[in-house]
Amino acid sequence: MAICLGNREEIFRALNEERCDIILVAGDCHSKKVICENWLTDTLVLVVNSDHPWAERGRIAPDELFEERFILREVGSSSRQLWENALREKGFEPAKLNVFLELNNHEAIKKWVELNFGVSVLSEWVIIKEVELKTLAKVNIEGLSLCRNINLIYPKHRLHPVAEEFLRFCRLNKNRFLNMLDEPVAVNTPAANK
């Protein structure tokens, strides 16, 4: 079984070219050639440095977004697609955002935001540790829905036995995975190690 990493466009291409057996992707699929099985639900959140003025407020109006520099995922990623669609649905033009930097890696985006070079929109899951450590903060955007499905997508034809076993594993461990995301992050500090 092959595991392919990439943004939404890249991994759909890999599935179509049969370079991978199953893709795990945010957002829905409308192809009749594949099975799109909803696995989890995820929420994108506005992420700021914990010292940013928005961090203390915890909530902003959508028009305030245009006052800040953004560090976003690249065009073609499901995060970027959901973000821009949500803005359009509320009557805002994403092209008017001050996009300072585009990166294809969540970890890199988090580091740039931690250094206070701008703000971002990321999956709530990828910032759990940083929020607990108080290096990043989540900010709600009034009236903006940023929920998405995480889907297991695979061809309709018979899968390799290892791919079938991977699907079974995902289905059986869905609740275990969600519980792991809800567990507090263990923080190692010099005082705690004494």
CSV table of C-alpha atoms in Angstrom, one decimal:
chain,number,residue,atom,x,y,z
A,1,MET,CA,0.0,0.0,0.0
A,2,ALA,CA,1.4,3.4,-0.9
A,3,ILE,CA,0.8,6.5,1.2
A,4,CYS,CA,0.9,9.8,-0.7
A,5,LEU,CA,1.1,13.2,0.9
A,6,GLY,CA,0.2,16.5,-0.7
A,7,ASN,CA,-2.6,19.0,-1.1
A,8,ARG,CA,-6.0,18.0,-2.3
A,9,GLU,CA,-5.2,18.4,-6.0
A,10,GLU,CA,-2.0,16.5,-5.7
A,11,ILE,CA,-3.4,13.5,-3.9
A,12,PHE,CA,-6.5,13.2,-6.1
A,13,ARG,CA,-4.1,13.1,-9.1
A,14,ALA,CA,-2.1,10.4,-7.4
A,15,LEU,CA,-5.3,8.3,-6.8
A,16,ASN,CA,-6.4,8.8,-10.4
A,17,GLU,CA,-3.0,7.7,-11.6
A,18,GLU,CA,-3.1,4.7,-9.3
A,19,ARG,CA,0.0,5.8,-7.4
A,20,CYS,CA,-1.9,5.3,-4.1
A,21,ASP,CA,-4.8,3.1,-3.0
A,22,ILE,CA,-6.6,5.3,-0.5
A,23,ILE,CA,-6.6,9.0,0.1
A,24,LEU,CA,-7.5,10.8,3.3
A,25,VAL,CA,-8.7,14.2,2.3
A,26,ALA,CA,-10.7,17.1,3.7
A,27,GLY,CA,-13.7,18.1,1.7
A,28,ASP,CA,-16.1,16.2,-0.3
A,29,CYS,CA,-15.6,14.3,-3.6
A,30,HIS,CA,-18.0,14.2,-6.4
A,31,SER,CA,-16.4,11.7,-8.7
A,32,LYS,CA,-18.4,8.6,-9.7
A,33,LYS,CA,-15.2,6.6,-10.1
A,34,VAL,CA,-14.5,6.5,-6.3
A,35,ILE,CA,-16.1,5.8,-3.0
A,36,CYS,CA,-16.1,8.8,-0.7
A,37,GLU,CA,-16.6,7.6,2.9
A,38,ASN,CA,-17.1,10.3,5.6
A,39,TRP,CA,-14.7,9.5,8.4
A,40,LEU,CA,-14.3,12.6,10.7
A,41,THR,CA,-15.3,16.2,10.9
A,42,ASP,CA,-12.7,18.9,11.3
A,43,THR,CA,-12.9,22.7,11.9
A,44,LEU,CA,-10.6,25.4,10.6
A,45,VAL,CA,-9.8,28.2,13.0
A,46,LEU,CA,-8.2,31.6,12.8
A,47,VAL,CA,-4.8,31.2,14.5
A,48,VAL,CA,-2.8,34.1,16.0
A,49,ASN,CA,0.3,34.5,18.1
A,50,SER,CA,-0.7,34.4,21.8
A,51,ASP,CA,0.4,38.0,22.2
A,52,HIS,CA,-1.7,39.3,19.3
A,53,PRO,CA,-4.6,41.6,20.3
A,54,TRP,CA,-7.1,39.3,18.8
A,55,ALA,CA,-6.0,36.5,21.1
A,56,GLU,CA,-7.3,38.3,24.2
A,57,ARG,CA,-10.6,39.2,22.5
A,58,GLY,CA,-11.2,35.6,21.3
A,59,ARG,CA,-13.6,36.8,18.6
A,60,ILE,CA,-13.5,39.2,15.6
A,61,ALA,CA,-15.8,40.4,12.9
A,62,PRO,CA,-15.1,39.2,9.4
A,63,ASP,CA,-14.2,42.7,8.1
A,64,GLU,CA,-11.3,42.9,10.6
A,65,LEU,CA,-9.6,40.1,8.6
A,66,PHE,CA,-8.6,42.6,6.0
A,67,GLU,CA,-6.4,44.5,8.5
A,68,GLU,CA,-3.9,41.7,9.1
A,69,ARG,CA,-1.2,39.9,7.1
A,70,PHE,CA,-2.0,36.2,6.3
A,71,ILE,CA,0.2,33.2,6.0
A,72,LEU,CA,-1.9,30.6,4.2
A,73,ARG,CA,-1.8,27.2,2.7
A,74,GLU,CA,-1.2,27.1,-1.0
A,75,VAL,CA,-3.9,27.3,-3.7
A,76,GLY,CA,-5.1,23.8,-4.3
A,77,SER,CA,-5.2,22.8,-0.6
A,78,SER,CA,-8.6,21.9,0.9
A,79,SER,CA,-8.0,24.4,3.8
A,80,ARG,CA,-7.4,27.2,1.4
A,81,GLN,CA,-10.5,26.2,-0.7
A,82,LEU,CA,-12.8,26.1,2.3
A,83,TRP,CA,-11.4,29.4,3.7
A,84,GLU,CA,-12.0,31.3,0.4
A,85,ASN,CA,-15.4,29.7,-0.2
A,86,ALA,CA,-16.5,30.7,3.4
A,87,LEU,CA,-15.4,34.3,2.8
A,88,ARG,CA,-17.2,34.5,-0.5
A,89,GLU,CA,-20.4,33.1,1.0
A,90,LYS,CA,-20.4,36.1,3.5
A,91,GLY,CA,-19.8,38.6,0.7
A,92,PHE,CA,-16.1,39.1,1.2
A,93,GLU,CA,-13.5,38.8,-1.6
A,94,PRO,CA,-10.5,36.6,-0.6
A,95,ALA,CA,-8.3,38.3,-3.2
A,96,LYS,CA,-8.5,41.4,-1.0
A,97,LEU,CA,-6.8,39.7,1.9
A,98,ASN,CA,-3.2,40.7,2.6
A,99,VAL,CA,-1.6,37.3,1.9
A,100,PHE,CA,2.0,37.7,3.0
A,101,LEU,CA,3.2,34.2,2.5
A,102,GLU,CA,1.9,30.9,1.1
A,103,LEU,CA,3.3,27.6,2.4
A,104,ASN,CA,2.4,23.9,1.8
A,105,ASN,CA,3.2,22.8,5.4
A,106,HIS,CA,1.3,23.3,8.6
A,107,GLU,CA,4.3,23.2,10.8
A,108,ALA,CA,6.0,26.0,8.8
A,109,ILE,CA,2.9,28.1,9.0
A,110,LYS,CA,2.6,27.6,12.7
A,111,LYS,CA,6.3,28.7,13.2
A,112,TRP,CA,5.7,31.9,11.1
A,113,VAL,CA,2.6,32.7,13.2
A,114,GLU,CA,4.4,32.0,16.4
A,115,LEU,CA,7.1,34.5,15.3
A,116,ASN,CA,4.2,37.0,14.8
A,117,PHE,CA,4.7,37.5,11.1
A,118,GLY,CA,1.0,37.2,10.5
A,119,VAL,CA,-2.1,35.1,11.2
A,120,SER,CA,-3.4,32.0,9.6
A,121,VAL,CA,-6.3,29.6,9.2
A,122,LEU,CA,-5.5,26.0,10.2
A,123,SER,CA,-7.2,22.8,11.3
A,124,GLU,CA,-8.0,22.9,15.0
A,125,TRP,CA,-6.2,19.5,15.3
A,126,VAL,CA,-2.8,20.8,14.1
A,127,ILE,CA,-2.6,23.5,16.8
A,128,ILE,CA,-3.7,21.5,19.9
A,129,LYS,CA,-0.2,21.5,21.3
A,130,GLU,CA,0.6,25.1,20.6
A,131,VAL,CA,-2.7,26.3,22.1
A,132,GLU,CA,-2.0,24.3,25.3
A,133,LEU,CA,1.5,25.7,25.4
A,134,LYS,CA,0.1,29.2,24.8
A,135,THR,CA,2.3,30.0,21.8
A,136,LEU,CA,-0.7,30.2,19.6
A,137,ALA,CA,-4.3,31.2,20.2
A,138,LYS,CA,-7.6,30.4,18.4
A,139,VAL,CA,-9.9,33.2,17.4
A,140,ASN,CA,-13.5,32.8,16.4
A,141,ILE,CA,-14.8,34.7,13.3
A,142,GLU,CA,-18.4,35.9,13.8
A,143,GLY,CA,-20.7,34.1,11.4
A,144,LEU,CA,-18.1,32.2,9.5
A,145,SER,CA,-18.5,28.4,9.3
A,146,LEU,CA,-15.3,26.5,8.7
A,147,CYS,CA,-16.3,22.9,9.3
A,148,ARG,CA,-15.4,20.2,6.8
A,149,ASN,CA,-15.5,16.5,6.4
A,150,ILE,CA,-12.4,14.3,6.4
A,151,ASN,CA,-13.1,11.5,4.0
A,152,LEU,CA,-11.5,8.2,3.1
A,153,ILE,CA,-11.6,8.0,-0.7
A,154,TYR,CA,-10.8,4.9,-2.7
A,155,PRO,CA,-11.6,3.4,-6.1
A,156,LYS,CA,-14.7,1.3,-6.5
A,157,HIS,CA,-12.8,-1.6,-7.9
A,158,ARG,CA,-11.4,-4.2,-5.5
A,159,LEU,CA,-8.7,-2.9,-3.2
A,160,HIS,CA,-5.4,-4.6,-2.3
A,161,PRO,CA,-5.8,-6.6,1.0
A,162,VAL,CA,-3.5,-4.2,2.8
A,163,ALA,CA,-5.6,-1.2,1.7
A,164,GLU,CA,-8.8,-3.1,2.9
A,165,GLU,CA,-7.1,-3.7,6.3
A,166,PHE,CA,-6.2,0.0,6.5
A,167,LEU,CA,-9.9,1.0,5.9
A,168,ARG,CA,-11.0,-1.5,8.6
A,169,PHE,CA,-8.4,0.0,11.0
A,170,CYS,CA,-9.6,3.5,10.3
A,171,ARG,CA,-13.3,2.6,10.8
A,172,LEU,CA,-12.6,0.6,14.0
A,173,ASN,CA,-10.4,3.3,15.6
A,174,LYS,CA,-12.3,6.4,14.7
A,175,ASN,CA,-13.4,7.1,18.3
A,176,ARG,CA,-10.0,6.2,19.7
A,177,PHE,CA,-8.5,8.8,17.3
A,178,LEU,CA,-11.0,11.5,18.3
A,179,ASN,CA,-10.3,10.7,22.0
A,180,MET,CA,-6.6,11.1,21.5
A,181,LEU,CA,-7.2,14.6,20.0
A,182,ASP,CA,-9.2,15.6,23.1
A,183,GLU,CA,-6.5,14.4,25.6
A,184,PRO,CA,-4.5,17.2,27.2
A,185,VAL,CA,-1.0,17.6,25.8
A,186,ALA,CA,1.8,16.6,28.3
A,187,VAL,CA,4.1,19.6,28.7
A,188,ASN,CA,7.7,18.9,29.8
A,189,THR,CA,9.3,21.7,31.7
A,190,PRO,CA,12.5,21.7,33.8
A,191,ALA,CA,10.4,22.1,37.0
A,192,ALA,CA,8.1,19.1,36.0
A,193,ASN,CA,11.1,16.9,35.5
A,194,LYS,CA,12.6,17.3,39.0
